[in-house]
PDB file of N, CA, C and O in Angstrom:
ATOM      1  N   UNK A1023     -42.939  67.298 157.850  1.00 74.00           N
ATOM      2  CA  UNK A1023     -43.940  68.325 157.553  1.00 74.00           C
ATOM      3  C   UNK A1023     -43.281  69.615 157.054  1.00 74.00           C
ATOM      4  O   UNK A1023     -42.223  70.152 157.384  1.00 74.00           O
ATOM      5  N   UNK A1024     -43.980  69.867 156.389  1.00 81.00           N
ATOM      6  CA  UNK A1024     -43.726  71.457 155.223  1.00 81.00           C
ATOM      7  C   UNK A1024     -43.562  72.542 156.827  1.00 81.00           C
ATOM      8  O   UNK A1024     -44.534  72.761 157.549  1.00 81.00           O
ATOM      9  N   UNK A1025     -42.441  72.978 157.053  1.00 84.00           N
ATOM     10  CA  UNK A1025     -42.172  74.006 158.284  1.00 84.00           C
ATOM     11  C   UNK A1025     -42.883  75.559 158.047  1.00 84.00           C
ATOM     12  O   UNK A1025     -43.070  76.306 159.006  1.00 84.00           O
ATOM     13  N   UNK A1026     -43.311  76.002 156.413  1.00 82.00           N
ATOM     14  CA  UNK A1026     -43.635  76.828 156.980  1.00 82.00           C
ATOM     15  C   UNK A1026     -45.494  77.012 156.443  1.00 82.00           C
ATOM     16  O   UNK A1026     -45.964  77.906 155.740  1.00 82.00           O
ATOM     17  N   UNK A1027     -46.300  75.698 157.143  1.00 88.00           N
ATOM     18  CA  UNK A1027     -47.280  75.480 156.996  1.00 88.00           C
ATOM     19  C   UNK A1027     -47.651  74.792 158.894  1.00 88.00           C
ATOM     20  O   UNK A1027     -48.796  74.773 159.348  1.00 88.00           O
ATOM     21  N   UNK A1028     -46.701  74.422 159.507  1.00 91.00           N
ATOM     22  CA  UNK A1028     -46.563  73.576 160.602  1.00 91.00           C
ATOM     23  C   UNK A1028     -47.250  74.318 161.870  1.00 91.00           C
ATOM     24  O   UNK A1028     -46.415  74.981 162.485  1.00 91.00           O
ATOM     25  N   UNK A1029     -48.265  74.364 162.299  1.00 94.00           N
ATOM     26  CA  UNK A1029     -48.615  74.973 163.641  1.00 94.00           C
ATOM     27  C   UNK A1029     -48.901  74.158 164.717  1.00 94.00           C
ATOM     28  O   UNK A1029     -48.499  73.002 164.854  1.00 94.00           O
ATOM     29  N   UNK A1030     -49.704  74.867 165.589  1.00 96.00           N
ATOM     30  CA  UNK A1030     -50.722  74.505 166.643  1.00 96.00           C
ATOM     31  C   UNK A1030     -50.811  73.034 166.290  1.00 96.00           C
ATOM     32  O   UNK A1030     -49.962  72.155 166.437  1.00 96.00           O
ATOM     33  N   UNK A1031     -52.136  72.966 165.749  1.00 95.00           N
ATOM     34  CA  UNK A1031     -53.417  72.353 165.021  1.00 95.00           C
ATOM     35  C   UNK A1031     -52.753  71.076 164.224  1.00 95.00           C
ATOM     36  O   UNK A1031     -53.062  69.925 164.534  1.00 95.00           O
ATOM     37  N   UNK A1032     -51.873  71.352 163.237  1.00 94.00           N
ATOM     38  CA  UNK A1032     -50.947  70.464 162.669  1.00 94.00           C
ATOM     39  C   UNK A1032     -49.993  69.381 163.923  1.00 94.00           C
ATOM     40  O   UNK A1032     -49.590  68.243 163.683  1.00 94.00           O
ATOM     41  N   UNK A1033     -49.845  70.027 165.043  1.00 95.00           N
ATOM     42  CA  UNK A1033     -49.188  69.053 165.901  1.00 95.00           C
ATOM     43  C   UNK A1033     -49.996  68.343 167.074  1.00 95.00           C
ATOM     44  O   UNK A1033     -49.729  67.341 167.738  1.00 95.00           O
ATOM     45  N   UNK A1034     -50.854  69.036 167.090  1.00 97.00           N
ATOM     46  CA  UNK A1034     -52.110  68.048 167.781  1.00 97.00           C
ATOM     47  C   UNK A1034     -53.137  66.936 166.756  1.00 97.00           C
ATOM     48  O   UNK A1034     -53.834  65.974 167.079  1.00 97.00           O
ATOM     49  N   UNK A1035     -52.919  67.425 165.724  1.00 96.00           N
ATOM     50  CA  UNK A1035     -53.427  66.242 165.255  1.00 96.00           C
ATOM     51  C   UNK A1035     -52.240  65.111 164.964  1.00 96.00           C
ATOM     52  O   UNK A1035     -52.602  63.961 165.213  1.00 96.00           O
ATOM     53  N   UNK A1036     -51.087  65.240 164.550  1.00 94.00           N
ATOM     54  CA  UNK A1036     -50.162  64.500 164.268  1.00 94.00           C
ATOM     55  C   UNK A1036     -49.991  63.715 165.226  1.00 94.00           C
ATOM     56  O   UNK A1036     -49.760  62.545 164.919  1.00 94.00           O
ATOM     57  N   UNK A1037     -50.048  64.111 166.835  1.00 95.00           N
ATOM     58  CA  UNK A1037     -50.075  63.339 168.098  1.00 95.00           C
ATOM     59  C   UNK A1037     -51.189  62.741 168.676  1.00 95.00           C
ATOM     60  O   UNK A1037     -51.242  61.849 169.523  1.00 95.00           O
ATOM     61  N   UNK A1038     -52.225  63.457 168.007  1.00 96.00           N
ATOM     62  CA  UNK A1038     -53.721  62.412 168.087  1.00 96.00           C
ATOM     63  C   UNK A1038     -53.885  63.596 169.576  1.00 96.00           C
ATOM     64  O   UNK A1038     -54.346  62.966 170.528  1.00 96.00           O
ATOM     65  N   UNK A1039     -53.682  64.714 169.838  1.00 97.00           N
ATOM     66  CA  UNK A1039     -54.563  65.270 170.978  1.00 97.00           C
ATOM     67  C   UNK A1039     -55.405  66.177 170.506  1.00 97.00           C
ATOM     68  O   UNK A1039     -55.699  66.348 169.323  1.00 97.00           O
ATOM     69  N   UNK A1040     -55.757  66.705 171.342  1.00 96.00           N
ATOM     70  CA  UNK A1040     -56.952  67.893 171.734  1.00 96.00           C
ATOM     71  C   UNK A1040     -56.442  69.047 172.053  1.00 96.00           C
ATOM     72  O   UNK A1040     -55.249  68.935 172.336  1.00 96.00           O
ATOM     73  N   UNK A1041     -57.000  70.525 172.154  1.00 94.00           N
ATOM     74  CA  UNK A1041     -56.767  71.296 172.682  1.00 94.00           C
ATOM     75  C   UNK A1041     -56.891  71.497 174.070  1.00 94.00           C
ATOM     76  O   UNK A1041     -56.416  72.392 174.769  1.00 94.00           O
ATOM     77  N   UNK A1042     -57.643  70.476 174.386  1.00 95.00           N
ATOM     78  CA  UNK A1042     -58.782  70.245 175.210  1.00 95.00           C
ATOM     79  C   UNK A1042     -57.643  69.564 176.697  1.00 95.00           C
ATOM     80  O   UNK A1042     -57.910  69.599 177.899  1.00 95.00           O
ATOM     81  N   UNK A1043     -56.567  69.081 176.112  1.00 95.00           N
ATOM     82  CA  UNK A1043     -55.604  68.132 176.560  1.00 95.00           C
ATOM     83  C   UNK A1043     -54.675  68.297 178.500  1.00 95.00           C
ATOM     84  O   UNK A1043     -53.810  69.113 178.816  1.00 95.00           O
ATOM     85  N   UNK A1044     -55.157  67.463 179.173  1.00 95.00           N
ATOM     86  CA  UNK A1044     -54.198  68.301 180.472  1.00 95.00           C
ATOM     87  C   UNK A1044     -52.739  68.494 180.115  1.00 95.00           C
ATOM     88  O   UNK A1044     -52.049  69.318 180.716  1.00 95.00           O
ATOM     89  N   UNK A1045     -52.241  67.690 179.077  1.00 96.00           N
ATOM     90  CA  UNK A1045     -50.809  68.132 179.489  1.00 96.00           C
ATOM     91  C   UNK A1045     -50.429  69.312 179.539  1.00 96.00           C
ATOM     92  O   UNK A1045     -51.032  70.266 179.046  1.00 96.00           O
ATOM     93  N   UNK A1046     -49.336  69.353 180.172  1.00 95.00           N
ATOM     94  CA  UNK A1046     -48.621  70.598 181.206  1.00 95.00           C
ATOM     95  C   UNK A1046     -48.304  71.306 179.665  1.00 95.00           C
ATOM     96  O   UNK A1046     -48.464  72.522 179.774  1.00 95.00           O
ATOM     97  N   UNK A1047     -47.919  70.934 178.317  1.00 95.00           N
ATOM     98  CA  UNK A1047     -47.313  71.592 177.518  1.00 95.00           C
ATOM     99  C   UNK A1047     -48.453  71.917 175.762  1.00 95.00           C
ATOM    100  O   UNK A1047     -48.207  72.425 174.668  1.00 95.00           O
ATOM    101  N   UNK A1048     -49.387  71.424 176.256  1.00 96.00           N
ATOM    102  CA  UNK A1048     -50.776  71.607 175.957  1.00 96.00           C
ATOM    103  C   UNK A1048     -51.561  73.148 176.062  1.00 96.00           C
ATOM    104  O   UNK A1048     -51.955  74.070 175.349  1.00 96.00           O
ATOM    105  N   UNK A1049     -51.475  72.666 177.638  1.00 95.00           N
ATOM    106  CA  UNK A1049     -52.768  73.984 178.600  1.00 95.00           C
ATOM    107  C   UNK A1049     -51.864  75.051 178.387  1.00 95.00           C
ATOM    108  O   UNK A1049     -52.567  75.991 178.020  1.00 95.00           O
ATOM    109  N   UNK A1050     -50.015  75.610 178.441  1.00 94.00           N
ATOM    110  CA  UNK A1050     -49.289  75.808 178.643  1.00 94.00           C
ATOM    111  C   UNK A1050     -48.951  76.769 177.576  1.00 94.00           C
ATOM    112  O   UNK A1050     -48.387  77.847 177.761  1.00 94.00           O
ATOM    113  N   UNK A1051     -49.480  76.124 176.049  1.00 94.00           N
ATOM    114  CA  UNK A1051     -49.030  76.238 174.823  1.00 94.00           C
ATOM    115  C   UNK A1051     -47.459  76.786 174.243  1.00 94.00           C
ATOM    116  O   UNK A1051     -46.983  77.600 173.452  1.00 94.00           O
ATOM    117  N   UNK A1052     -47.062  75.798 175.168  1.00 95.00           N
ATOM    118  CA  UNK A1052     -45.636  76.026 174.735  1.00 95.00           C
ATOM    119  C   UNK A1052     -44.765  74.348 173.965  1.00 95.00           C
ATOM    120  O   UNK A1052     -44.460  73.319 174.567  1.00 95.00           O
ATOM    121  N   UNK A1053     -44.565  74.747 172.245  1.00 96.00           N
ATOM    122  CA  UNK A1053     -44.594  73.167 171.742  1.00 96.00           C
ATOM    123  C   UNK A1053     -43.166  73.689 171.055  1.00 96.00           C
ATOM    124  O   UNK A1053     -43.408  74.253 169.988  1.00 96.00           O
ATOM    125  N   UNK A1054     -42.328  73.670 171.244  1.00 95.00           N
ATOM    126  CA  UNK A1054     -41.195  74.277 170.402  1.00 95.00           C
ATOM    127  C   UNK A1054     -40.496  73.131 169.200  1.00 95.00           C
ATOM    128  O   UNK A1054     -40.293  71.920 169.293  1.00 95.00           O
ATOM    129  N   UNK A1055     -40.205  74.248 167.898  1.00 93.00           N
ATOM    130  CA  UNK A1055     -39.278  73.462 166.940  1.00 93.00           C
ATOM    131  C   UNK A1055     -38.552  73.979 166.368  1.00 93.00           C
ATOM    132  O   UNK A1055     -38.575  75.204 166.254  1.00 93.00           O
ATOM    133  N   UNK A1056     -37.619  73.183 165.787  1.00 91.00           N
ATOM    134  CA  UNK A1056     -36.694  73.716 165.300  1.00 91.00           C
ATOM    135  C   UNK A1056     -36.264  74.305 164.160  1.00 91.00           C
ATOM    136  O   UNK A1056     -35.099  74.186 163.781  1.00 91.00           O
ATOM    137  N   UNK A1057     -37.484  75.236 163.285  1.00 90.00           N
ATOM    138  CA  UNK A1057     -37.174  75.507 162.179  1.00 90.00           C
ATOM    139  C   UNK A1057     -37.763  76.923 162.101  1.00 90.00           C
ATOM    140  O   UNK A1057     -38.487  77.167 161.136  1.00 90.00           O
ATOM    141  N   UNK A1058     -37.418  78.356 163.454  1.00 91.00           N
ATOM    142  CA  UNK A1058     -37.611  79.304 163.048  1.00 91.00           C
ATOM    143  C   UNK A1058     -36.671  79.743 161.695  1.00 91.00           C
ATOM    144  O   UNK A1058     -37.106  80.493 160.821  1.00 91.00           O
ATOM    145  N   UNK A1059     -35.426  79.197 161.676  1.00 87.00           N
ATOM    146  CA  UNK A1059     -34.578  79.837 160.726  1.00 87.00           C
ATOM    147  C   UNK A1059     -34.308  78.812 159.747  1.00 87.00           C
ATOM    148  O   UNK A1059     -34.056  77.635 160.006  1.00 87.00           O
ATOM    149  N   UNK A1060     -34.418  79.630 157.974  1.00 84.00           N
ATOM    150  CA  UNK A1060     -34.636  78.582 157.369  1.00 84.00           C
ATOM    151  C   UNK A1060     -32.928  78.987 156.403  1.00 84.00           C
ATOM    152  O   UNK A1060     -32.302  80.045 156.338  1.00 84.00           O
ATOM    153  N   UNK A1061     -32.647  77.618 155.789  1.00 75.00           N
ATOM    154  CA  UNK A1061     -31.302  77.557 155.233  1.00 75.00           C
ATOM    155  C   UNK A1061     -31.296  78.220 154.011  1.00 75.00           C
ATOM    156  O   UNK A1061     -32.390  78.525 153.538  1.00 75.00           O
ATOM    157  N   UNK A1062     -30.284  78.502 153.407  1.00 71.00           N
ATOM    158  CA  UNK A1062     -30.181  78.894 152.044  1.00 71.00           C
ATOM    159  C   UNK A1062     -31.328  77.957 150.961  1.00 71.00           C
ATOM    160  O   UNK A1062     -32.303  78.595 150.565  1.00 71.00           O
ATOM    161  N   UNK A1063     -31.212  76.653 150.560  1.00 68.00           N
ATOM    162  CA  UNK A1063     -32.211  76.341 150.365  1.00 68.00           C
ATOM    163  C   UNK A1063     -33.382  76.174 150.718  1.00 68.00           C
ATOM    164  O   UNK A1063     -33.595  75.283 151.539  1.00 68.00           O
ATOM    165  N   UNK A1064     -34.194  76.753 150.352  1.00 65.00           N
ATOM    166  CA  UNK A1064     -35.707  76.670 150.761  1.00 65.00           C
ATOM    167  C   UNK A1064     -36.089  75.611 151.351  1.00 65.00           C
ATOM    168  O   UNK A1064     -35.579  74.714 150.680  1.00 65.00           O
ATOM    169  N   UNK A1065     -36.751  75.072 152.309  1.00 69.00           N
ATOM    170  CA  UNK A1065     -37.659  74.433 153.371  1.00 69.00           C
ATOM    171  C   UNK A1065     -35.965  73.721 154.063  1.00 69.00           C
ATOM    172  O   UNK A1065     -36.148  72.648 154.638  1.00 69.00           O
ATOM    173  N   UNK A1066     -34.567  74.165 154.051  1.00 80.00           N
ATOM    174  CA  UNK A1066     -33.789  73.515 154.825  1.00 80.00           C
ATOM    175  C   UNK A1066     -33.550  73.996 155.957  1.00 80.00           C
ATOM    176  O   UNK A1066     -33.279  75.192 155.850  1.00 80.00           O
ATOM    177  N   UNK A1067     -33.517  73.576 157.156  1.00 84.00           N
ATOM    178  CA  UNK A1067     -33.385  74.028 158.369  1.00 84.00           C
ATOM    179  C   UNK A1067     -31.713  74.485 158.803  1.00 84.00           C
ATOM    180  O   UNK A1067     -30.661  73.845 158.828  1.00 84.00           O
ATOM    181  N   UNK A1068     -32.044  75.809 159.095  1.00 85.00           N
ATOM    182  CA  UNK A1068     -30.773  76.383 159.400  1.00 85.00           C
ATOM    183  C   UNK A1068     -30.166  75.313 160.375  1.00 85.00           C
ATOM    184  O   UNK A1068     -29.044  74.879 160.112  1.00 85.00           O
ATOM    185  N   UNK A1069     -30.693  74.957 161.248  1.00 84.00           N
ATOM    186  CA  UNK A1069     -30.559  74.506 162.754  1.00 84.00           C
ATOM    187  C   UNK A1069     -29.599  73.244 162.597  1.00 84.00           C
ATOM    188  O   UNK A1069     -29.024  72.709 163.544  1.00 84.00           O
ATOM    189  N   UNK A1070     -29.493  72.775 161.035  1.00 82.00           N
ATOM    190  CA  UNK A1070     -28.290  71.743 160.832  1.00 82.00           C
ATOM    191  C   UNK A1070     -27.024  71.931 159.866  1.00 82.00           C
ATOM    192  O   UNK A1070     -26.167  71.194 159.378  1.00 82.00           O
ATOM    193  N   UNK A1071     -27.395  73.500 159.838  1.00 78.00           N
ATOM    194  CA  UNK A1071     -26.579  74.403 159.033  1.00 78.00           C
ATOM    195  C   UNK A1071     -25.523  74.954 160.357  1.00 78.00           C
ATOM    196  O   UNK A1071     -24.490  74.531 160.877  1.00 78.00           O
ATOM    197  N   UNK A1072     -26.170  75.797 160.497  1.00 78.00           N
ATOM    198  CA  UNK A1072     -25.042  76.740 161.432  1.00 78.00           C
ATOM    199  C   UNK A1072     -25.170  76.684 163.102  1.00 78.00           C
ATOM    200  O   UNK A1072     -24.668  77.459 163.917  1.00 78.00           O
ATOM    201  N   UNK A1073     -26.229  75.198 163.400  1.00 71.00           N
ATOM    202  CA  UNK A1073     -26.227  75.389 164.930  1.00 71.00           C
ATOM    203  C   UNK A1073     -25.019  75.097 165.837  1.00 71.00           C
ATOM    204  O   UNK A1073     -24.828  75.403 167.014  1.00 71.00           O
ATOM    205  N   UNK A1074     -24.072  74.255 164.749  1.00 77.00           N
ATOM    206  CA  UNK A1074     -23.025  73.651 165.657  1.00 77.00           C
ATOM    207  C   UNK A1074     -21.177  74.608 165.346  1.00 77.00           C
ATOM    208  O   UNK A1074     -20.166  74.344 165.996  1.00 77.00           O
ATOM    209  N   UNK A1075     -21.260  75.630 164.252  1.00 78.00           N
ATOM    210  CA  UNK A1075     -20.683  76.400 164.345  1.00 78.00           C
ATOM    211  C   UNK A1075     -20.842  77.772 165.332  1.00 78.00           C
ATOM    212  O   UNK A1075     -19.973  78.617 165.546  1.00 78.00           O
ATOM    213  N   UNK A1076     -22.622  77.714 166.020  1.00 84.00           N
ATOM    214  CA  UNK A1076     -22.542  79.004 166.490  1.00 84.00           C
ATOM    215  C   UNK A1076     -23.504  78.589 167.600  1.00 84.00           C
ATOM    216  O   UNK A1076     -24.570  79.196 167.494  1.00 84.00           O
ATOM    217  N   UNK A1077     -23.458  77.667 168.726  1.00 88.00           N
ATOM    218  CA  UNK A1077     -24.176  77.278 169.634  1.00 88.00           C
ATOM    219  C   UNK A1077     -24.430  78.812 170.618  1.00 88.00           C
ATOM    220  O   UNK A1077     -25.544  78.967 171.119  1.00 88.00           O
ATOM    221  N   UNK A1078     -23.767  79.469 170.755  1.00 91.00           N
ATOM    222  CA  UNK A1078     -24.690  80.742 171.560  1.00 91.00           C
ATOM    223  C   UNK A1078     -25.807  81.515 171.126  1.00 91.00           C
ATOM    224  O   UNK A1078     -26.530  82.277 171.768  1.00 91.00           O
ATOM    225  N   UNK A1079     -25.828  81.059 169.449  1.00 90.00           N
ATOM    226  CA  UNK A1079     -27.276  81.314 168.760  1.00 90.00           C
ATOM    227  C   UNK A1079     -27.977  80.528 169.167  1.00 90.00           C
ATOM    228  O   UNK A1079     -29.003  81.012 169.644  1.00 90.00           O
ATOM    229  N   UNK A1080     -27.886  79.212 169.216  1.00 91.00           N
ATOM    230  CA  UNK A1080     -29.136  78.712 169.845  1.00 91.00           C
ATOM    231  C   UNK A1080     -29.438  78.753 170.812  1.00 91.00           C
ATOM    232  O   UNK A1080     -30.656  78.935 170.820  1.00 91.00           O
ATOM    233  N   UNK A1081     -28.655  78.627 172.750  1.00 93.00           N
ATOM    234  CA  UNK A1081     -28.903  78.991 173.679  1.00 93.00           C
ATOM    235  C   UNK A1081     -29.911  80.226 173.254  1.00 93.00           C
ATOM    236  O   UNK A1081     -31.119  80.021 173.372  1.00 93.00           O
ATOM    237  N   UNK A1082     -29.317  81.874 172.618  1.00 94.00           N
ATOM    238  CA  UNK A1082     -30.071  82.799 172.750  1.00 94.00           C
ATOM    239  C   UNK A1082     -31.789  82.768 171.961  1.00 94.00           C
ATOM    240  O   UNK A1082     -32.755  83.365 172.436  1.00 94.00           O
ATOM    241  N   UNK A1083     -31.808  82.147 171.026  1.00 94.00           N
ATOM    242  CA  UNK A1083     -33.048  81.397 170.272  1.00 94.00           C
ATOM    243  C   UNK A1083     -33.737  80.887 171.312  1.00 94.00           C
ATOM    244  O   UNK A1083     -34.764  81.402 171.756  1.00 94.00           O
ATOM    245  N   UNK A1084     -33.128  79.701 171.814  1.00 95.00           N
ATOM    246  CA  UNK A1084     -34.099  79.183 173.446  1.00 95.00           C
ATOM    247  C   UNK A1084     -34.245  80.134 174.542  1.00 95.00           C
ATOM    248  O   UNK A1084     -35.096  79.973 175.417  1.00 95.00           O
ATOM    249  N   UNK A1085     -33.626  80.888 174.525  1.00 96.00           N
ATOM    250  CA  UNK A1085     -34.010  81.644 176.332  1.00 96.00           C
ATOM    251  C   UNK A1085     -35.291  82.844 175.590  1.00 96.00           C
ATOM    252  O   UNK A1085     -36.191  83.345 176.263  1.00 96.00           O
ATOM    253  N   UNK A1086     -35.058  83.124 173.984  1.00 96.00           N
ATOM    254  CA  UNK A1086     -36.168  83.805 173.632  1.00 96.00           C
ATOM    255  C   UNK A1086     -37.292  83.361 173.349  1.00 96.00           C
ATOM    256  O   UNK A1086     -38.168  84.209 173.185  1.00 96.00           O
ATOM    257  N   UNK A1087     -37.571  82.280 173.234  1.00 95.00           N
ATOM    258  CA  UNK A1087     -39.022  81.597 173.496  1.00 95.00           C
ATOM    259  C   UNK A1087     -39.614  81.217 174.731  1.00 95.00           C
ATOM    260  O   UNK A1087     -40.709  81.387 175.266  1.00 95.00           O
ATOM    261  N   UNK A1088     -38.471  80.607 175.036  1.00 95.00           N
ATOM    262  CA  UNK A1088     -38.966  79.858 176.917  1.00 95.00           C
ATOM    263  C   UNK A1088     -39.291  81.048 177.356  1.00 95.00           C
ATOM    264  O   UNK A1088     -40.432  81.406 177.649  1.00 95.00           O
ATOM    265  N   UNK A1089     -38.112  81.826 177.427  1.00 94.00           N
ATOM    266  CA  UNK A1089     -38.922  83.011 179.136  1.00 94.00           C
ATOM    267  C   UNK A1089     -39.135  84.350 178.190  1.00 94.00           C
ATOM    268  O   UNK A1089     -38.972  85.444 178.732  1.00 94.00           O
ATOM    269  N   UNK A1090     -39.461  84.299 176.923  1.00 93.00           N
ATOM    270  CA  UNK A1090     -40.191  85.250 176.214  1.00 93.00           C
ATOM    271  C   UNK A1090     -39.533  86.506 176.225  1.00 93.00           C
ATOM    272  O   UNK A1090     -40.089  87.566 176.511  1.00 93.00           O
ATOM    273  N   UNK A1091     -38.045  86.342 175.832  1.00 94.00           N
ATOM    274  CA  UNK A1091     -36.936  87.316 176.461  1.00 94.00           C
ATOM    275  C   UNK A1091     -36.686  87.999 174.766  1.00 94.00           C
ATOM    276  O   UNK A1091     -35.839  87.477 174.041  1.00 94.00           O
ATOM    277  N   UNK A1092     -37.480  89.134 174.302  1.00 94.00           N
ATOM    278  CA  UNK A1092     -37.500  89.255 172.869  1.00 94.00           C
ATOM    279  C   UNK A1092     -35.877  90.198 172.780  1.00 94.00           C
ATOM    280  O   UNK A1092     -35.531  90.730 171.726  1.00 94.00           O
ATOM    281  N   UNK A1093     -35.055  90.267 174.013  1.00 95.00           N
ATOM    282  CA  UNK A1093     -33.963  91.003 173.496  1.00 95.00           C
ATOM    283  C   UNK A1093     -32.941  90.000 172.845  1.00 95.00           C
ATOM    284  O   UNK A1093     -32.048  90.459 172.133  1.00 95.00           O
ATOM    285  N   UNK A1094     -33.043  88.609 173.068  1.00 95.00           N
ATOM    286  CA  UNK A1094     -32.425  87.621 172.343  1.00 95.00           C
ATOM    287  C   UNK A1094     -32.610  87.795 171.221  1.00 95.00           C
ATOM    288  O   UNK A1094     -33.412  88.699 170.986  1.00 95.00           O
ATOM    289  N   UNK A1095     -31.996  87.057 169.984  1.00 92.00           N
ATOM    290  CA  UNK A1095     -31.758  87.020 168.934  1.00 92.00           C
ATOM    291  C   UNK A1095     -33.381  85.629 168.583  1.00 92.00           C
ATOM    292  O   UNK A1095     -33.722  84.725 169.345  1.00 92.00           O
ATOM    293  N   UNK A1096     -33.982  85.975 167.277  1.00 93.00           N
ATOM    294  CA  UNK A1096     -34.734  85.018 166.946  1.00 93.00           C
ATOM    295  C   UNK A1096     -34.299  84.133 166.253  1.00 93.00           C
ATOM    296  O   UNK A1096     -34.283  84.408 165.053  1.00 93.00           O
ATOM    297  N   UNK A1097     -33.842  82.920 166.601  1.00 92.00           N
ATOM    298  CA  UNK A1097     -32.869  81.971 165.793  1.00 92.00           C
ATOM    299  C   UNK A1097     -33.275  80.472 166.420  1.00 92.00           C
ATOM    300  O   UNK A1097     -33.094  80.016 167.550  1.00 92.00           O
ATOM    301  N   UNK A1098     -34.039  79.759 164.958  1.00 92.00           N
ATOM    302  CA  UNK A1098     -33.598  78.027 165.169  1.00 92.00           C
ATOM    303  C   UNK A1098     -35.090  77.555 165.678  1.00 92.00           C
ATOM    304  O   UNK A1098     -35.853  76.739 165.162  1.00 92.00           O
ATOM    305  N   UNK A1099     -35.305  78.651 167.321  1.00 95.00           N
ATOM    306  CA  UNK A1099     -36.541  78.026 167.711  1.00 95.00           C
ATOM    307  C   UNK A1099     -37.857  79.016 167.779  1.00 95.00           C
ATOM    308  O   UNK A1099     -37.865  80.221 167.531  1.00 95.00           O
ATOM    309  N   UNK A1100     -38.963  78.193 168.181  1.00 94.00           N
ATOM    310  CA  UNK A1100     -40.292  78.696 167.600  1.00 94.00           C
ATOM    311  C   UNK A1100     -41.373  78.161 167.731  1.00 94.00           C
ATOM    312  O   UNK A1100     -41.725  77.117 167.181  1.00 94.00           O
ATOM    313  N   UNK A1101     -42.338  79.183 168.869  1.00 95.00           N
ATOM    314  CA  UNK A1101     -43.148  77.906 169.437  1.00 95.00           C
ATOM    315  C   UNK A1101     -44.996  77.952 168.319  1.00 95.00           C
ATOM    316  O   UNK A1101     -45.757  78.857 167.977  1.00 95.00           O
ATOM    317  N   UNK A1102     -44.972  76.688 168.165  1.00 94.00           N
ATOM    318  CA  UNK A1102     -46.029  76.973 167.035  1.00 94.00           C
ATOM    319  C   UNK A1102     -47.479  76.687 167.724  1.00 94.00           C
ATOM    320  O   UNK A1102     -48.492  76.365 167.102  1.00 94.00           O
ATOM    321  N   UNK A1103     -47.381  76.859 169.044  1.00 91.00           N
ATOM    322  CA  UNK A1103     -48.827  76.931 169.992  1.00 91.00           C
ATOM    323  C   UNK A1103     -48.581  78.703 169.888  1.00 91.00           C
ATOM    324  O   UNK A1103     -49.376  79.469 170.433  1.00 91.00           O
TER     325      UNK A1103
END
């Protein structure tokens, strides 16, 4: 899927749910992926560019979505609920 068209709505239908849905990551709206940061070429995902030269970018990318910690750096991840 085109990443910067990809939301919510786009991943509940792709999985066949609902909003409506009990899961814990549903009700929760927390669906994370991996294409806040995009590569030099257009629609390429940084995240297979520079995640494995600079893994404390991504730790800090994840601890800024999960626990909503905006002094982290915005990198890689991105929750589209």
């Amino acid at each position: 899927p085109d990443p910067t068209t990809y939301n919510f709505e786009s991943f509940l239908s792709t999985y066949g749910l609902t909003n409506s849905s009990d899961l814990k990551f549903v009700k929760n709206k927390m669906v994370l992926r991996i294409d806040r940061t995009m590569g030099e070429a257009m629609k390429s995902l940084d995240w297979y560019e520079s995640r494995i030269a600079k893994p404390e970018w991504a730790i800090e990318g994840l601890a800024r979505v999960v626990y909503g910690d905006t002094s982290k750096r915005a990198k890689y991840f991105r929750n589209v609920a």
